[in-house]
PDB file of C-alpha atoms in Angstrom:
ATOM      1  CA  MET E 673      -6.401  42.094  28.521  1.00  0.00           C
ATOM      2  CA  PRO E 674      -8.339  44.601  30.636  1.00  0.00           C
ATOM      3  CA  ARG E 675      -6.350  46.826  32.937  1.00  0.00           C
ATOM      4  CA  THR E 676      -7.919  48.697  35.815  1.00  0.00           C
ATOM      5  CA  LYS E 677      -5.101  50.863  37.207  1.00  0.00           C
ATOM      6  CA  GLU E 678      -5.836  54.504  36.360  1.00  0.00           C
ATOM      7  CA  THR E 679      -2.893  56.725  35.443  1.00  0.00           C
ATOM      8  CA  PRO E 680      -2.971  60.099  37.283  1.00  0.00           C
ATOM      9  CA  GLY E 681      -3.180  63.193  35.128  1.00  0.00           C
ATOM     10  CA  PHE E 682      -0.410  65.769  34.738  1.00  0.00           C
ATOM     11  CA  ALA E 683      -2.287  68.345  36.820  1.00  0.00           C
ATOM     12  CA  ASP E 684      -2.667  65.900  39.699  1.00  0.00           C
ATOM     13  CA  ALA E 685       1.079  65.377  39.784  1.00  0.00           C
ATOM     14  CA  MET E 686       1.709  69.125  39.894  1.00  0.00           C
ATOM     15  CA  LYS E 687      -0.054  69.402  43.268  1.00  0.00           C
ATOM     16  CA  ASN E 688       2.876  67.663  44.926  1.00  0.00           C
ATOM     17  CA  ILE E 689       5.803  69.783  43.718  1.00  0.00           C
ATOM     18  CA  GLY E 690       5.320  72.936  45.762  1.00  0.00           C
ATOM     19  CA  ASP E 691       6.456  76.224  44.199  1.00  0.00           C
ATOM     20  CA  ALA E 692       8.490  74.589  41.441  1.00  0.00           C
ATOM     21  CA  PHE E 693       5.661  74.989  38.919  1.00  0.00           C
ATOM     22  CA  LYS E 694       5.312  78.736  39.533  1.00  0.00           C
ATOM     23  CA  SER E 695       9.069  79.199  39.290  1.00  0.00           C
ATOM     24  CA  ALA E 696       9.542  77.125  36.134  1.00  0.00           C
ATOM     25  CA  ARG E 697       6.762  78.795  34.184  1.00  0.00           C
ATOM     26  CA  THR E 698       8.719  82.056  34.031  1.00  0.00           C
ATOM     27  CA  ILE E 699      11.201  80.467  31.615  1.00  0.00           C
ATOM     28  CA  LYS E 700      11.502  82.159  28.198  1.00  0.00           C
ATOM     29  CA  ASP E 701      12.290  80.476  24.928  1.00  0.00           C
ATOM     30  CA  THR E 702      15.757  81.622  23.858  1.00  0.00           C
ATOM     31  CA  GLY E 703      15.559  80.137  20.382  1.00  0.00           C
ATOM     32  CA  GLY E 704      17.336  77.217  18.796  1.00  0.00           C
ATOM     33  CA  ASN E 705      15.835  74.352  16.863  1.00  0.00           C
ATOM     34  CA  ARG E 706      16.160  70.620  17.178  1.00  0.00           C
ATOM     35  CA  GLU E 707      16.607  69.503  13.591  1.00  0.00           C
ATOM     36  CA  GLN E 708      15.850  65.994  12.387  1.00  0.00           C
ATOM     37  CA  GLN E 709      19.004  64.042  11.601  1.00  0.00           C
ATOM     38  CA  PRO E 710      19.095  62.997   7.943  1.00  0.00           C
ATOM     39  CA  ILE E 711      18.206  59.405   7.081  1.00  0.00           C
ATOM     40  CA  ASP E 712      17.471  57.699   3.765  1.00  0.00           C
ATOM     41  CA  ASP E 713      14.125  56.155   2.908  1.00  0.00           C
ATOM     42  CA  GLY E 714      14.056  52.481   3.822  1.00  0.00           C
ATOM     43  CA  SER E 715      13.491  49.916   6.552  1.00  0.00           C
ATOM     44  CA  TYR E 716      15.473  49.816   9.768  1.00  0.00           C
ATOM     45  CA  VAL E 717      15.692  48.146  13.152  1.00  0.00           C
ATOM     46  CA  ALA E 718      15.251  50.711  15.916  1.00  0.00           C
ATOM     47  CA  ASN E 719      14.992  50.574  19.692  1.00  0.00           C
ATOM     48  CA  LEU E 720      12.080  52.285  21.407  1.00  0.00           C
ATOM     49  CA  THR E 721      13.727  54.861  23.671  1.00  0.00           C
ATOM     50  CA  THR E 722      10.698  56.616  25.171  1.00  0.00           C
ATOM     51  CA  ALA E 723       6.952  56.130  25.113  1.00  0.00           C
ATOM     52  CA  ARG E 724       4.590  58.641  26.663  1.00  0.00           C
ATOM     53  CA  SER E 725       0.945  59.677  26.703  1.00  0.00           C
ATOM     54  CA  GLY E 726      -0.945  62.681  27.968  1.00  0.00           C
ATOM     55  CA  VAL E 727      -3.116  65.638  27.023  1.00  0.00           C
ATOM     56  CA  ASP E 728      -1.967  68.526  24.820  1.00  0.00           C
ATOM     57  CA  LYS E 729      -2.730  72.239  25.261  1.00  0.00           C
ATOM     58  CA  ASN E 730      -5.935  71.857  23.225  1.00  0.00           C
ATOM     59  CA  GLY E 731      -7.277  69.125  25.481  1.00  0.00           C
ATOM     60  CA  ASN E 732      -6.597  66.312  22.998  1.00  0.00           C
ATOM     61  CA  ALA E 733      -5.161  63.028  24.191  1.00  0.00           C
ATOM     62  CA  TYR E 734      -1.910  61.943  22.572  1.00  0.00           C
ATOM     63  CA  ALA E 735       0.643  59.157  22.554  1.00  0.00           C
ATOM     64  CA  ALA E 736       4.207  59.554  21.314  1.00  0.00           C
ATOM     65  CA  PHE E 737       6.993  57.081  20.619  1.00  0.00           C
ATOM     66  CA  ASP E 738      10.688  57.867  20.130  1.00  0.00           C
ATOM     67  CA  PHE E 739      13.122  55.455  18.495  1.00  0.00           C
ATOM     68  CA  GLU E 740      16.839  55.218  17.817  1.00  0.00           C
ATOM     69  CA  VAL E 741      18.169  53.291  14.836  1.00  0.00           C
ATOM     70  CA  SER E 742      20.256  50.490  16.324  1.00  0.00           C
ATOM     71  CA  ARG E 743      22.507  49.399  13.464  1.00  0.00           C
ATOM     72  CA  GLY E 744      23.762  50.137   9.994  1.00  0.00           C
ATOM     73  CA  GLU E 745      24.846  53.367   8.322  1.00  0.00           C
ATOM     74  CA  PHE E 746      22.274  55.444  10.217  1.00  0.00           C
ATOM     75  CA  GLU E 747      22.853  53.916  13.656  1.00  0.00           C
ATOM     76  CA  GLY E 748      22.047  56.464  16.348  1.00  0.00           C
ATOM     77  CA  VAL E 749      19.570  58.528  14.295  1.00  0.00           C
ATOM     78  CA  SER E 750      16.458  59.429  16.307  1.00  0.00           C
ATOM     79  CA  LEU E 751      12.938  58.975  14.910  1.00  0.00           C
ATOM     80  CA  SER E 752       9.542  59.867  16.358  1.00  0.00           C
ATOM     81  CA  LYS E 753       5.921  58.802  15.843  1.00  0.00           C
ATOM     82  CA  PHE E 754       3.196  61.028  17.300  1.00  0.00           C
ATOM     83  CA  HIS E 755      -0.524  60.258  17.579  1.00  0.00           C
ATOM     84  CA  SER E 756      -2.949  63.092  18.355  1.00  0.00           C
ATOM     85  CA  ILE E 757      -6.428  61.801  19.095  1.00  0.00           C
ATOM     86  CA  SER E 758      -8.357  64.561  17.396  1.00  0.00           C
ATOM     87  CA  ALA E 759     -10.435  65.231  14.302  1.00  0.00           C
ATOM     88  CA  THR E 760      -8.782  66.966  11.357  1.00  0.00           C
ATOM     89  CA  ASP E 761      -9.723  67.839   7.788  1.00  0.00           C
ATOM     90  CA  TRP E 762      -8.494  64.450   6.604  1.00  0.00           C
ATOM     91  CA  ARG E 763      -9.423  62.011   9.387  1.00  0.00           C
ATOM     92  CA  THR E 764     -11.946  61.413  12.159  1.00  0.00           C
ATOM     93  CA  VAL E 765     -11.275  60.800  15.850  1.00  0.00           C
ATOM     94  CA  GLU E 766     -12.120  57.134  15.287  1.00  0.00           C
ATOM     95  CA  GLN E 767      -9.522  56.905  12.519  1.00  0.00           C
ATOM     96  CA  SER E 768      -6.948  58.563  14.789  1.00  0.00           C
ATOM     97  CA  LEU E 769      -7.644  55.938  17.446  1.00  0.00           C
ATOM     98  CA  GLU E 770      -7.469  53.108  14.915  1.00  0.00           C
ATOM     99  CA  SER E 771      -4.041  54.321  13.808  1.00  0.00           C
ATOM    100  CA  LEU E 772      -2.838  54.421  17.427  1.00  0.00           C
ATOM    101  CA  PHE E 773      -4.271  50.972  18.188  1.00  0.00           C
ATOM    102  CA  VAL E 774      -2.502  49.421  15.185  1.00  0.00           C
ATOM    103  CA  ASP E 775       0.822  50.824  16.401  1.00  0.00           C
ATOM    104  CA  LEU E 776       0.147  49.726  19.988  1.00  0.00           C
ATOM    105  CA  GLN E 777      -0.648  46.209  18.797  1.00  0.00           C
ATOM    106  CA  ARG E 778       2.611  46.063  16.855  1.00  0.00           C
ATOM    107  CA  LEU E 779       4.638  47.555  19.706  1.00  0.00           C
ATOM    108  CA  SER E 780       3.136  45.327  22.390  1.00  0.00           C
ATOM    109  CA  GLY E 781       2.656  42.149  20.376  1.00  0.00           C
ATOM    110  CA  GLU E 782      -0.933  41.977  21.644  1.00  0.00           C
ATOM    111  CA  GLY E 783      -3.499  41.443  18.907  1.00  0.00           C
ATOM    112  CA  ASP E 784      -6.803  41.701  20.794  1.00  0.00           C
ATOM    113  CA  PHE E 785      -7.879  45.138  21.952  1.00  0.00           C
ATOM    114  CA  SER E 786     -11.590  44.295  22.121  1.00  0.00           C
ATOM    115  CA  GLU E 787     -11.696  44.780  25.905  1.00  0.00           C
ATOM    116  CA  LEU E 788      -9.348  47.755  26.045  1.00  0.00           C
ATOM    117  CA  GLU E 789     -10.565  50.656  28.191  1.00  0.00           C
ATOM    118  CA  PRO E 790      -9.459  54.310  27.937  1.00  0.00           C
ATOM    119  CA  THR E 791      -7.686  54.019  31.290  1.00  0.00           C
ATOM    120  CA  ASP E 792      -5.622  51.110  29.904  1.00  0.00           C
ATOM    121  CA  ILE E 793      -3.801  53.233  27.322  1.00  0.00           C
ATOM    122  CA  GLY E 794      -1.562  55.135  29.736  1.00  0.00           C
ATOM    123  CA  GLU E 795      -0.560  51.943  31.524  1.00  0.00           C
ATOM    124  CA  LEU E 796       0.185  50.131  28.270  1.00  0.00           C
ATOM    125  CA  VAL E 797       2.332  53.039  27.036  1.00  0.00           C
ATOM    126  CA  ALA E 798       4.161  53.091  30.391  1.00  0.00           C
ATOM    127  CA  GLU E 799       4.841  49.355  30.090  1.00  0.00           C
ATOM    128  CA  LEU E 800       6.317  49.882  26.623  1.00  0.00           C
ATOM    129  CA  ASP E 801       8.496  52.690  27.970  1.00  0.00           C
ATOM    130  CA  LYS E 802       9.944  50.263  30.523  1.00  0.00           C
ATOM    131  CA  GLU E 803      10.336  47.368  28.095  1.00  0.00           C
ATOM    132  CA  LYS E 804      11.832  49.405  25.205  1.00  0.00           C
ATOM    133  CA  PRO E 805      11.360  46.730  22.518  1.00  0.00           C
ATOM    134  CA  SER E 806      13.299  46.576  19.251  1.00  0.00           C
ATOM    135  CA  MET E 807      11.064  47.267  16.268  1.00  0.00           C
ATOM    136  CA  GLY E 808      11.157  47.193  12.519  1.00  0.00           C
ATOM    137  CA  VAL E 809      10.363  50.684  11.249  1.00  0.00           C
ATOM    138  CA  GLY E 810       9.924  52.203   7.816  1.00  0.00           C
ATOM    139  CA  VAL E 811      11.101  55.708   6.927  1.00  0.00           C
ATOM    140  CA  LYS E 812       9.757  57.918   4.129  1.00  0.00           C
ATOM    141  CA  ASN E 813      11.024  61.465   3.603  1.00  0.00           C
ATOM    142  CA  TRP E 814       8.554  64.025   2.226  1.00  0.00           C
ATOM    143  CA  LYS E 815       8.753  67.606   1.068  1.00  0.00           C
ATOM    144  CA  SER E 816       6.169  70.207   0.094  1.00  0.00           C
ATOM    145  CA  GLU E 817       6.436  73.828  -0.984  1.00  0.00           C
ATOM    146  CA  LYS E 818       6.272  75.041   2.618  1.00  0.00           C
ATOM    147  CA  SER E 819       7.816  72.287   4.728  1.00  0.00           C
ATOM    148  CA  GLU E 820       9.458  68.894   4.859  1.00  0.00           C
ATOM    149  CA  GLY E 821       9.657  65.998   7.246  1.00  0.00           C
ATOM    150  CA  ILE E 822       9.815  62.261   7.798  1.00  0.00           C
ATOM    151  CA  ASN E 823       6.978  59.765   8.074  1.00  0.00           C
ATOM    152  CA  VAL E 824       7.772  56.871  10.409  1.00  0.00           C
ATOM    153  CA  TYR E 825       5.884  53.592  10.040  1.00  0.00           C
ATOM    154  CA  ILE E 826       5.980  51.100  12.911  1.00  0.00           C
ATOM    155  CA  ASN E 827       6.168  47.521  11.671  1.00  0.00           C
ATOM    156  CA  LYS E 828       6.581  44.409  13.826  1.00  0.00           C
ATOM    157  CA  ARG E 829       8.686  43.588  16.867  1.00  0.00           C
ATOM    158  CA  VAL E 830      12.173  42.287  16.170  1.00  0.00           C
ATOM    159  CA  ASP E 831      13.664  39.644  18.469  1.00  0.00           C
ATOM    160  CA  ALA E 832      17.351  39.031  19.141  1.00  0.00           C
ATOM    161  CA  ASP E 833      17.632  36.330  16.468  1.00  0.00           C
ATOM    162  CA  ASP E 834      16.208  38.665  13.810  1.00  0.00           C
ATOM    163  CA  ILE E 835      18.671  41.387  14.773  1.00  0.00           C
ATOM    164  CA  ALA E 836      21.630  39.016  14.669  1.00  0.00           C
ATOM    165  CA  GLY E 837      20.708  37.552  11.297  1.00  0.00           C
ATOM    166  CA  ALA E 838      19.941  40.487   9.017  1.00  0.00           C
ATOM    167  CA  ASP E 839      21.186  43.838   7.763  1.00  0.00           C
ATOM    168  CA  SER E 840      18.218  45.834   8.925  1.00  0.00           C
ATOM    169  CA  GLU E 841      18.587  48.867   6.725  1.00  0.00           C
ATOM    170  CA  GLU E 842      18.485  46.669   3.602  1.00  0.00           C
ATOM    171  CA  ASP E 843      16.039  43.907   4.541  1.00  0.00           C
ATOM    172  CA  ILE E 844      12.368  44.850   4.495  1.00  0.00           C
ATOM    173  CA  ILE E 845      10.067  42.825   6.732  1.00  0.00           C
ATOM    174  CA  PRO E 846       6.926  43.039   4.577  1.00  0.00           C
ATOM    175  CA  GLU E 847       3.360  42.920   5.842  1.00  0.00           C
ATOM    176  CA  ASP E 848       0.045  42.541   4.041  1.00  0.00           C
ATOM    177  CA  GLY E 849      -0.913  45.909   2.541  1.00  0.00           C
ATOM    178  CA  ASP E 850       2.597  47.403   2.442  1.00  0.00           C
ATOM    179  CA  VAL E 851       3.603  49.192  -0.760  1.00  0.00           C
ATOM    180  CA  VAL E 852       7.182  48.443  -1.811  1.00  0.00           C
ATOM    181  CA  MET E 853       9.457  49.076  -4.772  1.00  0.00           C
ATOM    182  CA  TRP E 854      10.537  46.041  -6.826  1.00  0.00           C
ATOM    183  CA  THR E 855      11.906  45.281 -10.284  1.00  0.00           C
ATOM    184  CA  ALA E 856       9.787  42.576 -11.905  1.00  0.00           C
ATOM    185  CA  PRO E 857      11.307  39.929 -14.196  1.00  0.00           C
ATOM    186  CA  ARG E 858      11.975  41.131 -17.759  1.00  0.00           C
ATOM    187  CA  THR E 859      11.602  44.765 -16.729  1.00  0.00           C
ATOM    188  CA  LYS E 860      14.302  47.411 -16.311  1.00  0.00           C
ATOM    189  CA  ASN E 861      12.807  49.819 -13.807  1.00  0.00           C
ATOM    190  CA  GLU E 862      11.437  49.544 -10.278  1.00  0.00           C
ATOM    191  CA  ALA E 863       7.698  49.956  -9.827  1.00  0.00           C
ATOM    192  CA  GLU E 864       5.294  50.088  -6.883  1.00  0.00           C
ATOM    193  CA  PHE E 865       3.815  46.788  -5.689  1.00  0.00           C
ATOM    194  CA  VAL E 866       1.292  45.956  -2.952  1.00  0.00           C
ATOM    195  CA  VAL E 867       2.276  43.131  -0.619  1.00  0.00           C
ATOM    196  CA  GLY E 868      -0.298  40.350  -0.358  1.00  0.00           C
ATOM    197  CA  THR E 869       0.295  36.944   1.255  1.00  0.00           C
ATOM    198  CA  VAL E 870       3.466  36.813   3.390  1.00  0.00           C
ATOM    199  CA  ASP E 871       5.252  33.503   4.124  1.00  0.00           C
ATOM    200  CA  GLU E 872       7.445  34.119   7.167  1.00  0.00           C
ATOM    201  CA  ASP E 873       8.924  30.596   7.096  1.00  0.00           C
ATOM    202  CA  GLU E 874      10.143  30.923   3.509  1.00  0.00           C
ATOM    203  CA  GLU E 875      10.659  34.718   3.785  1.00  0.00           C
ATOM    204  CA  THR E 876       8.718  35.295   0.579  1.00  0.00           C
ATOM    205  CA  CYS E 877       5.604  37.262  -0.335  1.00  0.00           C
ATOM    206  CA  THR E 878       3.112  37.791  -3.128  1.00  0.00           C
ATOM    207  CA  LEU E 879       3.280  41.154  -4.919  1.00  0.00           C
ATOM    208  CA  SER E 880       0.630  42.880  -7.048  1.00  0.00           C
ATOM    209  CA  ARG E 881       1.760  45.701  -9.350  1.00  0.00           C
ATOM    210  CA  VAL E 882      -0.083  48.913  -8.530  1.00  0.00           C
ATOM    211  CA  LYS E 883      -0.520  50.146 -12.096  1.00  0.00           C
ATOM    212  CA  ASP E 884      -2.112  46.993 -13.566  1.00  0.00           C
ATOM    213  CA  GLY E 885      -2.691  44.462 -10.760  1.00  0.00           C
ATOM    214  CA  LYS E 886      -0.350  41.812 -12.225  1.00  0.00           C
ATOM    215  CA  THR E 887       0.599  39.338  -9.489  1.00  0.00           C
ATOM    216  CA  TYR E 888       3.999  37.786  -8.740  1.00  0.00           C
ATOM    217  CA  PRO E 889       4.103  34.976  -6.139  1.00  0.00           C
ATOM    218  CA  ASP E 890       6.999  33.822  -3.945  1.00  0.00           C
ATOM    219  CA  VAL E 891       9.146  36.964  -4.164  1.00  0.00           C
ATOM    220  CA  PRO E 892      12.051  36.765  -1.650  1.00  0.00           C
ATOM    221  CA  TRP E 893      12.104  39.532   0.928  1.00  0.00           C
ATOM    222  CA  GLY E 894      15.744  40.227   0.172  1.00  0.00           C
ATOM    223  CA  HIS E 895      14.832  41.225  -3.392  1.00  0.00           C
ATOM    224  CA  LEU E 896      12.437  43.979  -2.328  1.00  0.00           C
ATOM    225  CA  GLY E 897      13.309  47.637  -2.658  1.00  0.00           C
ATOM    226  CA  GLU E 898      12.382  50.461  -0.312  1.00  0.00           C
ATOM    227  CA  LEU E 899       9.145  50.628   1.654  1.00  0.00           C
ATOM    228  CA  VAL E 900       6.896  53.291   0.121  1.00  0.00           C
ATOM    229  CA  ASP E 901       3.854  52.977   2.402  1.00  0.00           C
ATOM    230  CA  ASP E 902       2.921  50.646   5.269  1.00  0.00           C
ATOM    231  CA  GLY E 903      -0.730  50.490   4.131  1.00  0.00           C
ATOM    232  CA  ASN E 904      -1.923  52.705   7.005  1.00  0.00           C
ATOM    233  CA  PRO E 905      -3.161  56.078   5.636  1.00  0.00           C
ATOM    234  CA  PHE E 906      -2.934  57.772   9.009  1.00  0.00           C
TER     235      PHE E 906
END
């Protein structure tokens, strides 16, 4: 799916706005914070509201995706997923790109990026911004000694029939490699399980318990607990 149209850079666009840039840059931050609205851990259906790409102040390319939960108790809550294409202490540039490409494949529904060119990314993100698809997303709150936040995991596209037929905040749409909570037969407490084979026709999956590898086949999706991890470490 090669694309050849090159997206102009931010600086190129600034050449056409006259003195507005010089005037606007005198603005001073007057304070005030945009706080994340609270939301419980779990799986939700959310609409993509904005998708954008560009270059940050350090010269690193980025892509960002904003969502709004579309139904349930937390309808209207905003969520964001940000990809910075840069090396850090815990991942390489290649791993950053792989993480972005997985999300782009899920957002676009396109599974083959083998012919993707760097100039295609901006156009693909712009197409998603126009389309604004509905997506399954996972939410995991985290907190450390110094800060706290929310990890957002992009799952698969959700069509109109899926939205009409399920309570999104309760029904997990599992994928191979996801880590979910589940209470196994003859046990009292939930434990972490890795999702293996997924049968979308029967809406069942195979689960393997993290602590000992014991496998449970044909577990209905509706019996699964919260999504702990979508299998993507980035």
